[in-house]
Short mmCIF file of C-alpha atoms in Angstrom, two decimals:
data_model
loop_
_atom_site.label_atom_id
_atom_site.label_comp_id
_atom_site.label_asym_id
_atom_site.label_seq_id
_atom_site.Cartn_x
_atom_site.Cartn_y
_atom_site.Cartn_z
CA MET A 4 -47.99 -55.11 -23.95
CA ASP A 5 -51.43 -56.58 -23.43
CA ARG A 6 -51.14 -59.53 -25.82
CA ASN A 7 -49.46 -61.71 -23.24
CA SER A 8 -50.16 -59.71 -20.16
CA ALA A 9 -53.24 -60.90 -18.35
CA GLY A 10 -52.32 -62.19 -14.96
CA ILE A 11 -48.78 -63.27 -15.80
CA SER A 12 -47.31 -64.48 -12.56
CA GLY A 13 -43.72 -64.73 -13.69
CA GLN A 14 -43.70 -68.51 -13.87
CA TYR A 15 -44.77 -71.20 -16.28
CA THR A 16 -47.91 -73.27 -15.88
CA ARG A 17 -47.65 -75.53 -12.86
CA SER A 18 -51.09 -77.06 -12.67
CA ASN A 19 -52.53 -80.48 -13.32
CA ASN A 20 -55.81 -80.38 -15.19
CA ASP A 21 -57.11 -83.67 -13.77
CA TYR A 22 -60.15 -82.43 -11.91
CA ASN A 23 -62.26 -83.89 -9.20
CA ARG A 24 -65.52 -85.55 -10.11
CA PRO A 25 -68.49 -85.67 -7.73
CA ASP A 26 -67.76 -89.29 -6.79
CA ASP A 27 -64.04 -88.77 -6.14
CA HIS A 28 -64.30 -88.24 -2.40
CA ALA A 29 -60.68 -89.15 -1.73
CA ALA A 30 -59.15 -86.63 -4.12
CA SER A 31 -56.75 -84.09 -2.71
CA SER A 32 -56.63 -80.47 -3.84
CA ARG A 33 -54.03 -77.77 -4.00
CA ARG A 34 -53.89 -74.42 -5.74
CA VAL A 35 -51.19 -73.57 -8.24
CA GLN A 36 -50.45 -70.63 -10.50
CA TYR A 37 -51.05 -70.51 -14.21
CA ARG A 38 -49.28 -68.08 -16.43
CA HIS A 39 -52.66 -66.49 -17.10
CA GLY A 40 -54.61 -67.62 -14.10
CA THR A 41 -55.02 -70.00 -11.23
CA VAL A 42 -56.60 -73.40 -11.63
CA GLU A 43 -57.25 -75.96 -8.94
CA GLN A 44 -55.13 -79.10 -9.17
CA TRP A 45 -56.45 -82.52 -8.28
CA ASP A 46 -54.57 -85.77 -7.83
CA ASN A 47 -56.98 -88.63 -8.34
CA PRO A 48 -56.45 -92.39 -8.13
CA LEU A 49 -57.05 -94.49 -11.21
CA ARG A 50 -60.59 -95.77 -10.92
CA ALA A 51 -63.49 -97.03 -12.99
CA THR A 52 -65.60 -94.39 -14.65
CA PRO A 53 -69.27 -94.66 -13.64
CA GLY A 54 -71.93 -94.93 -16.31
CA ARG A 55 -71.20 -96.17 -19.77
CA ASN A 56 -67.71 -97.48 -18.94
CA GLU A 57 -68.48 -99.19 -15.65
CA PHE A 58 -66.98 -102.45 -16.85
CA TYR A 59 -63.59 -100.87 -17.54
CA HIS A 60 -61.64 -101.37 -14.32
CA SER A 61 -58.09 -100.35 -13.54
CA SER A 62 -57.15 -104.02 -13.21
CA ASP A 63 -57.47 -104.25 -17.00
CA ALA A 64 -54.45 -102.03 -17.42
CA CYS A 65 -51.02 -103.48 -18.06
CA SER A 66 -48.96 -103.31 -14.88
CA SER A 67 -45.84 -102.12 -16.72
CA GLN A 68 -47.87 -99.31 -18.25
CA ASN A 69 -49.10 -98.22 -14.81
CA LEU A 70 -45.53 -98.20 -13.57
CA MET A 71 -44.60 -95.88 -16.42
CA PHE A 72 -47.31 -93.45 -15.43
CA ARG A 73 -46.43 -93.63 -11.73
CA SER A 74 -42.73 -93.13 -12.45
CA VAL A 75 -43.29 -89.80 -14.18
CA ASN A 76 -42.60 -87.04 -11.69
CA SER A 77 -41.19 -83.54 -11.57
CA ALA A 78 -37.68 -84.85 -12.17
CA GLN A 79 -38.68 -87.01 -15.12
CA ASP A 80 -36.25 -86.97 -18.02
CA PHE A 81 -37.90 -86.00 -21.30
CA ASN A 82 -36.46 -88.99 -23.15
CA THR A 83 -38.39 -91.34 -20.88
CA LEU A 84 -41.64 -89.67 -21.95
CA THR A 85 -40.88 -90.37 -25.59
CA ARG A 86 -40.17 -94.08 -25.29
CA GLN A 87 -41.97 -96.02 -28.00
CA GLU A 88 -43.27 -98.63 -25.56
CA ILE A 89 -45.41 -95.97 -23.85
CA MET A 90 -47.20 -95.18 -27.09
CA ASP A 91 -47.43 -98.88 -27.95
CA GLY A 92 -49.20 -99.42 -24.63
CA LEU A 93 -51.69 -96.60 -25.34
CA VAL A 94 -52.38 -97.94 -28.83
CA SER A 95 -52.88 -101.43 -27.41
CA LYS A 96 -55.45 -100.24 -24.88
CA SER A 97 -57.33 -98.20 -27.45
CA TYR A 98 -57.39 -101.16 -29.84
CA ARG A 99 -58.32 -103.69 -27.16
CA PHE A 100 -61.37 -101.84 -25.86
CA GLY A 101 -62.35 -100.16 -29.13
CA ASP A 102 -65.32 -97.83 -28.81
CA ARG A 103 -65.59 -98.75 -25.11
CA TYR A 104 -62.24 -97.14 -24.28
CA ASP A 105 -62.68 -93.95 -22.24
CA GLY A 106 -59.28 -92.38 -22.95
CA ARG A 107 -58.10 -92.32 -19.32
CA HIS A 108 -54.56 -93.56 -20.00
CA HIS A 109 -54.08 -91.07 -22.83
CA GLY A 110 -55.16 -88.33 -20.43
CA GLN A 111 -52.64 -89.55 -17.84
CA TYR A 112 -49.88 -89.51 -20.43
CA ALA A 113 -50.79 -85.95 -21.47
CA SER A 114 -50.64 -84.94 -17.79
CA SER A 115 -47.17 -86.49 -17.57
CA ILE A 116 -45.97 -84.24 -20.38
CA LYS A 117 -47.31 -81.22 -18.54
CA LYS A 118 -45.61 -82.32 -15.33
CA TYR A 119 -42.31 -82.34 -17.21
CA THR A 120 -42.79 -78.78 -18.46
CA SER A 121 -43.99 -77.64 -15.04
CA ALA A 122 -40.81 -79.00 -13.47
CA SER A 123 -38.77 -77.34 -16.22
CA LYS A 124 -40.69 -74.07 -15.69
CA ARG A 125 -41.00 -73.64 -19.44
CA PRO A 126 -43.03 -75.08 -22.34
CA LEU A 127 -41.52 -77.64 -24.70
CA ASN A 128 -38.83 -76.19 -26.92
CA ARG A 129 -38.93 -76.77 -30.67
CA ALA A 130 -36.67 -79.86 -30.58
CA GLU A 131 -38.67 -81.48 -27.78
CA GLN A 132 -41.96 -80.66 -29.48
CA SER A 133 -40.75 -82.20 -32.74
CA GLN A 134 -39.56 -85.36 -30.99
CA LEU A 135 -42.82 -85.73 -29.12
CA ILE A 136 -45.07 -84.95 -32.08
CA ARG A 137 -43.50 -87.79 -34.07
CA LEU A 138 -44.56 -90.13 -31.27
CA LEU A 139 -48.04 -88.60 -31.12
CA GLN A 140 -48.83 -89.62 -34.69
CA ASN A 141 -50.45 -92.70 -33.14
CA PHE A 142 -52.13 -90.80 -30.29
CA SER A 143 -55.64 -91.54 -31.54
CA VAL A 144 -58.54 -89.63 -29.99
CA THR A 145 -62.03 -91.03 -30.48
CA ARG A 146 -65.55 -89.93 -29.64
CA SER A 147 -65.80 -92.69 -27.03
CA TRP A 148 -63.48 -90.77 -24.70
CA ASN A 149 -65.20 -89.35 -21.66
CA TRP A 150 -65.33 -85.70 -20.67
CA ARG A 151 -62.57 -85.95 -18.11
CA SER A 152 -60.09 -87.58 -20.51
CA LEU A 153 -60.81 -85.03 -23.23
CA THR A 154 -60.47 -81.99 -21.00
CA THR A 155 -57.35 -83.33 -19.30
CA THR A 156 -55.69 -84.13 -22.62
CA LEU A 157 -56.42 -80.84 -24.40
CA HIS A 158 -55.58 -78.70 -21.38
CA SER A 159 -52.39 -80.61 -20.58
CA LEU A 160 -51.03 -80.64 -24.13
CA THR A 161 -51.86 -76.95 -24.58
CA SER A 162 -50.25 -76.02 -21.27
CA ALA A 163 -47.11 -77.97 -22.18
CA GLY A 164 -46.77 -76.19 -25.53
CA VAL A 165 -47.44 -79.24 -27.71
CA PHE A 166 -49.66 -77.19 -30.04
CA THR A 167 -47.58 -73.99 -30.06
CA PRO A 168 -46.50 -73.10 -33.63
CA HIS A 169 -42.76 -72.64 -34.08
CA ASN A 170 -41.00 -70.97 -36.97
CA PRO A 171 -39.70 -72.79 -38.88
CA MET A 172 -41.73 -75.95 -38.35
CA ASP A 173 -41.43 -79.25 -40.22
CA GLU A 174 -44.54 -79.87 -42.34
CA ARG A 175 -45.02 -83.37 -40.92
CA VAL A 176 -44.94 -81.98 -37.39
CA LYS A 177 -47.40 -79.27 -38.37
CA LEU A 178 -49.75 -81.80 -39.98
CA THR A 179 -49.68 -84.17 -36.98
CA GLN A 180 -50.26 -81.22 -34.66
CA ALA A 181 -53.28 -80.08 -36.71
CA ASN A 182 -54.76 -83.60 -36.96
CA LEU A 183 -54.44 -84.27 -33.24
CA LEU A 184 -56.00 -80.94 -32.31
CA SER A 185 -58.82 -81.45 -34.81
CA THR A 186 -59.73 -84.91 -33.47
CA LEU A 187 -59.69 -83.62 -29.88
CA LEU A 188 -61.99 -80.74 -30.76
CA ASP A 189 -64.31 -83.03 -32.74
CA ALA A 190 -64.66 -85.36 -29.75
CA ILE A 191 -65.36 -82.40 -27.45
CA ILE A 192 -68.08 -81.16 -29.80
CA PHE A 193 -69.61 -84.64 -29.94
CA ASN A 194 -69.53 -84.91 -26.14
CA CYS A 195 -71.16 -81.50 -25.68
CA ASN A 196 -73.97 -82.41 -28.05
CA GLN A 197 -75.00 -85.63 -26.27
CA LYS A 198 -78.14 -85.86 -24.17
CA PRO A 199 -77.62 -84.51 -20.63
CA GLU A 200 -77.86 -87.91 -18.98
CA ALA A 201 -75.09 -89.32 -21.18
CA ARG A 202 -72.37 -86.77 -20.39
CA ASP A 203 -70.25 -85.69 -17.46
CA ILE A 204 -69.79 -82.01 -18.32
CA ASP A 205 -68.82 -79.93 -15.31
CA ALA A 206 -67.81 -76.35 -14.51
CA ARG A 207 -64.10 -77.04 -14.00
CA GLY A 208 -63.82 -78.82 -17.33
CA ILE A 209 -65.60 -75.99 -19.16
CA ALA A 210 -63.30 -73.39 -17.61
CA ASN A 211 -60.17 -75.40 -18.41
CA LEU A 212 -61.23 -76.09 -22.00
CA LEU A 213 -62.08 -72.47 -22.80
CA TRP A 214 -58.83 -71.37 -21.14
CA ALA A 215 -56.94 -73.85 -23.32
CA MET A 216 -58.69 -72.72 -26.50
CA ALA A 217 -57.95 -69.08 -25.75
CA LYS A 218 -54.34 -70.02 -25.02
CA LEU A 219 -54.12 -71.84 -28.36
CA VAL A 220 -55.05 -68.76 -30.36
CA ASP A 221 -52.96 -66.54 -28.11
CA ASN A 222 -49.97 -68.73 -29.00
CA GLY A 223 -50.66 -68.41 -32.73
CA GLN A 224 -52.89 -71.37 -33.61
CA GLU A 225 -55.30 -70.76 -36.47
CA ARG A 226 -59.01 -70.56 -35.71
CA THR A 227 -60.24 -73.37 -37.96
CA PRO A 228 -63.94 -74.13 -38.52
CA VAL A 229 -63.78 -77.04 -36.04
CA PHE A 230 -62.13 -74.74 -33.48
CA ASN A 231 -64.89 -72.14 -33.86
CA GLU A 232 -67.54 -74.86 -33.62
CA ALA A 233 -65.98 -76.21 -30.42
CA VAL A 234 -66.02 -72.75 -28.83
CA ALA A 235 -69.62 -72.16 -29.93
CA THR A 236 -70.66 -75.56 -28.53
CA LEU A 237 -68.98 -74.97 -25.17
CA LEU A 238 -70.16 -71.43 -24.48
CA PRO A 239 -73.85 -72.27 -23.77
CA HIS A 240 -72.69 -74.63 -21.02
CA VAL A 241 -71.21 -71.65 -19.13
CA ASN A 242 -74.69 -70.42 -18.34
CA GLY A 243 -75.88 -73.94 -17.52
CA GLN A 244 -73.05 -74.46 -15.02
CA LYS A 245 -72.80 -70.92 -13.63
CA ALA A 246 -73.84 -71.99 -10.13
CA ASN A 247 -70.78 -74.27 -9.93
CA PHE A 248 -67.96 -71.93 -10.95
CA LYS A 249 -65.36 -70.99 -8.36
CA PRO A 250 -63.44 -67.68 -8.37
CA GLN A 251 -60.51 -69.08 -10.37
CA GLY A 252 -62.86 -70.52 -12.96
CA ILE A 253 -64.69 -67.21 -13.31
CA ALA A 254 -61.44 -65.30 -13.74
CA ASN A 255 -60.08 -67.81 -16.25
CA LEU A 256 -63.32 -67.84 -18.23
CA LEU A 257 -63.54 -64.06 -18.54
CA TRP A 258 -59.85 -63.93 -19.47
CA ALA A 259 -60.48 -66.60 -22.12
CA MET A 260 -63.48 -64.79 -23.57
CA ALA A 261 -61.57 -61.51 -23.72
CA LYS A 262 -58.74 -63.28 -25.57
CA LEU A 263 -61.10 -65.03 -27.97
CA VAL A 264 -62.90 -61.78 -28.79
CA ASP A 265 -59.60 -59.96 -29.21
CA ASN A 266 -58.42 -62.60 -31.66
CA GLU A 267 -61.64 -62.95 -33.65
CA LYS A 268 -62.64 -59.26 -33.55
CA LYS A 269 -66.33 -60.13 -33.25
CA ARG A 270 -68.77 -61.06 -30.52
CA THR A 271 -71.21 -63.92 -30.94
CA PRO A 272 -74.57 -64.21 -29.15
CA GLU A 273 -73.22 -67.27 -27.29
CA LEU A 274 -70.24 -65.30 -26.00
CA ASN A 275 -72.41 -62.35 -24.96
CA GLU A 276 -74.70 -64.69 -23.03
CA ALA A 277 -71.74 -66.37 -21.30
CA VAL A 278 -70.26 -63.03 -20.25
CA ALA A 279 -73.65 -61.90 -18.96
CA ALA A 280 -73.92 -65.10 -16.90
CA LEU A 281 -70.47 -64.64 -15.35
CA LEU A 282 -70.51 -60.94 -14.43
CA PRO A 283 -72.92 -61.28 -11.46
CA LEU A 284 -70.70 -64.05 -10.09
CA VAL A 285 -67.80 -61.60 -9.81
CA HIS A 286 -69.81 -59.56 -7.31
CA GLU A 287 -71.07 -62.66 -5.47
CA GLN A 288 -67.61 -64.17 -5.01
CA LYS A 289 -65.54 -61.01 -4.63
CA ASP A 290 -64.42 -61.89 -1.09
CA GLN A 291 -62.77 -65.09 -2.34
CA LEU A 292 -60.59 -63.46 -4.99
CA ASN A 293 -56.82 -63.28 -4.62
CA ALA A 294 -54.45 -60.76 -6.21
CA GLN A 295 -54.03 -62.76 -9.41
CA GLY A 296 -57.78 -63.23 -9.82
CA ILE A 297 -58.41 -59.52 -9.32
CA THR A 298 -55.77 -58.71 -11.92
CA ASN A 299 -57.10 -61.20 -14.45
CA LEU A 300 -60.67 -60.00 -14.03
CA LEU A 301 -59.90 -56.30 -14.39
CA TRP A 302 -57.69 -56.98 -17.40
CA ALA A 303 -60.40 -59.13 -18.99
CA MET A 304 -63.15 -56.60 -18.34
CA ALA A 305 -61.06 -53.78 -19.80
CA LYS A 306 -60.31 -55.92 -22.84
CA LEU A 307 -63.97 -56.80 -23.28
CA VAL A 308 -64.96 -53.13 -23.14
CA ASP A 309 -62.26 -52.37 -25.70
CA SER A 310 -63.88 -55.04 -27.92
CA GLY A 311 -67.39 -53.60 -27.63
CA GLN A 312 -68.75 -54.85 -24.31
CA GLY A 313 -71.44 -52.51 -23.05
CA GLN A 314 -71.05 -51.14 -19.54
CA THR A 315 -74.29 -52.72 -18.34
CA PRO A 316 -75.54 -52.60 -14.73
CA GLU A 317 -74.03 -56.08 -14.19
CA PHE A 318 -70.72 -54.93 -15.63
CA ASN A 319 -70.70 -51.80 -13.50
CA GLU A 320 -71.55 -53.76 -10.36
CA ALA A 321 -68.73 -56.22 -11.03
CA MET A 322 -66.32 -53.34 -11.61
CA ALA A 323 -67.44 -51.58 -8.43
CA SER A 324 -66.82 -54.81 -6.51
CA LEU A 325 -63.30 -55.27 -7.88
CA LEU A 326 -61.82 -51.78 -7.56
CA PRO A 327 -61.79 -51.62 -3.73
CA LEU A 328 -60.01 -54.98 -3.68
CA VAL A 329 -57.02 -53.45 -5.46
CA ASN A 330 -56.36 -51.19 -2.49
CA ALA A 331 -57.23 -53.90 0.04
CA GLN A 332 -54.74 -56.35 -1.47
CA LYS A 333 -52.11 -53.89 -2.68
CA ASP A 334 -49.37 -55.66 -0.72
CA GLN A 335 -50.00 -58.88 -2.68
CA PHE A 336 -49.49 -57.58 -6.21
CA ILE A 337 -46.25 -58.43 -8.01
CA PRO A 338 -44.81 -55.99 -10.61
CA GLN A 339 -46.55 -57.73 -13.52
CA HIS A 340 -49.90 -57.45 -11.75
CA ILE A 341 -49.35 -53.75 -11.17
CA ALA A 342 -48.51 -53.18 -14.84
CA ASN A 343 -51.60 -55.11 -15.98
CA LEU A 344 -53.87 -53.30 -13.53
CA LEU A 345 -52.69 -49.87 -14.62
CA TRP A 346 -53.11 -50.88 -18.27
CA ALA A 347 -56.65 -52.08 -17.52
CA MET A 348 -57.62 -48.87 -15.73
CA ALA A 349 -56.18 -46.72 -18.51
CA LYS A 350 -58.09 -48.75 -21.10
CA LEU A 351 -61.33 -48.42 -19.13
CA VAL A 352 -60.97 -44.63 -18.94
CA ASP A 353 -60.02 -44.53 -22.60
CA ASN A 354 -63.29 -46.30 -23.40
CA GLY A 355 -65.48 -43.91 -21.44
CA ARG A 356 -65.30 -45.19 -17.91
CA LYS A 357 -65.72 -42.29 -15.54
CA GLN A 358 -62.89 -41.69 -13.10
CA THR A 359 -64.91 -42.56 -10.03
CA PRO A 360 -63.45 -42.30 -6.51
CA GLY A 361 -63.05 -46.09 -6.52
CA LEU A 362 -61.01 -46.04 -9.73
CA LYS A 363 -58.92 -43.07 -8.63
#
């Protein structure tokens, strides 16, 4: 039961991964449900990226291309998303600006695909995925892309089911899928390894990327060497950004780490350090957690213990903070939450957790 259980809300992903940057004062925010968590959605205007791409203004973009992006909404027909002129426009921009292109329009297009699946309340089916993947053969990701474009693209395509393996799958589709994922991960690794002043890494992006990577393996993607390197490169940033994580990010990160450990069957020092950095935050932000966050966290903590996590003082404090919330918010849990919570509590007892009054 637990393979696809953590925090399932009974609906498909409905979030936009475009996240607010410190200078985006006009951005609007709303909360939406993920299948495995809740992520904050941001709708941002197209604007110049500060820093290395300051010269690249939105006025450089082709007006017809902008109209295509603006026309994509919840009622968008899938065939419109796979029009060749959209990809031709993306290729043209990438070619025109070369290594100065920041990837923003590719990220917007990826978000448009996710909006389609959100409106459909399901991921892409095999026929849609195959049709789209053929178009994405020219979806070239480079190391010049900024952090926001990379995180938006990987999270959006993963959420939409672009990388989900189907059986059977055409070999050309499989190869394009693997190449696109590999180039995205390579660019993320490159970005993470740059000097601090040259990158825009933030807490929301880290949480969304690790969620997406966990979702990839949960959906059946192979853990390639570049995948493992990307995870290992991202994990140290969890500790560096721990002061900036919100409750949803904490819940999604611990869910992701539990899934990654469950898939790999081993714990790395980087993962242990990231978990240790997050556990105190559970206690600190307990009053801001909703029913889904409580469910995700208890499921993740039970899964981590089942995979060898020691019940440290920080772990015990986090657990003691969460258990009373189950009773306090009992009217908010849907049937799937209840099933996941009971599974988590049974797993904790099975792994030596004492049946304290709070657990009972």
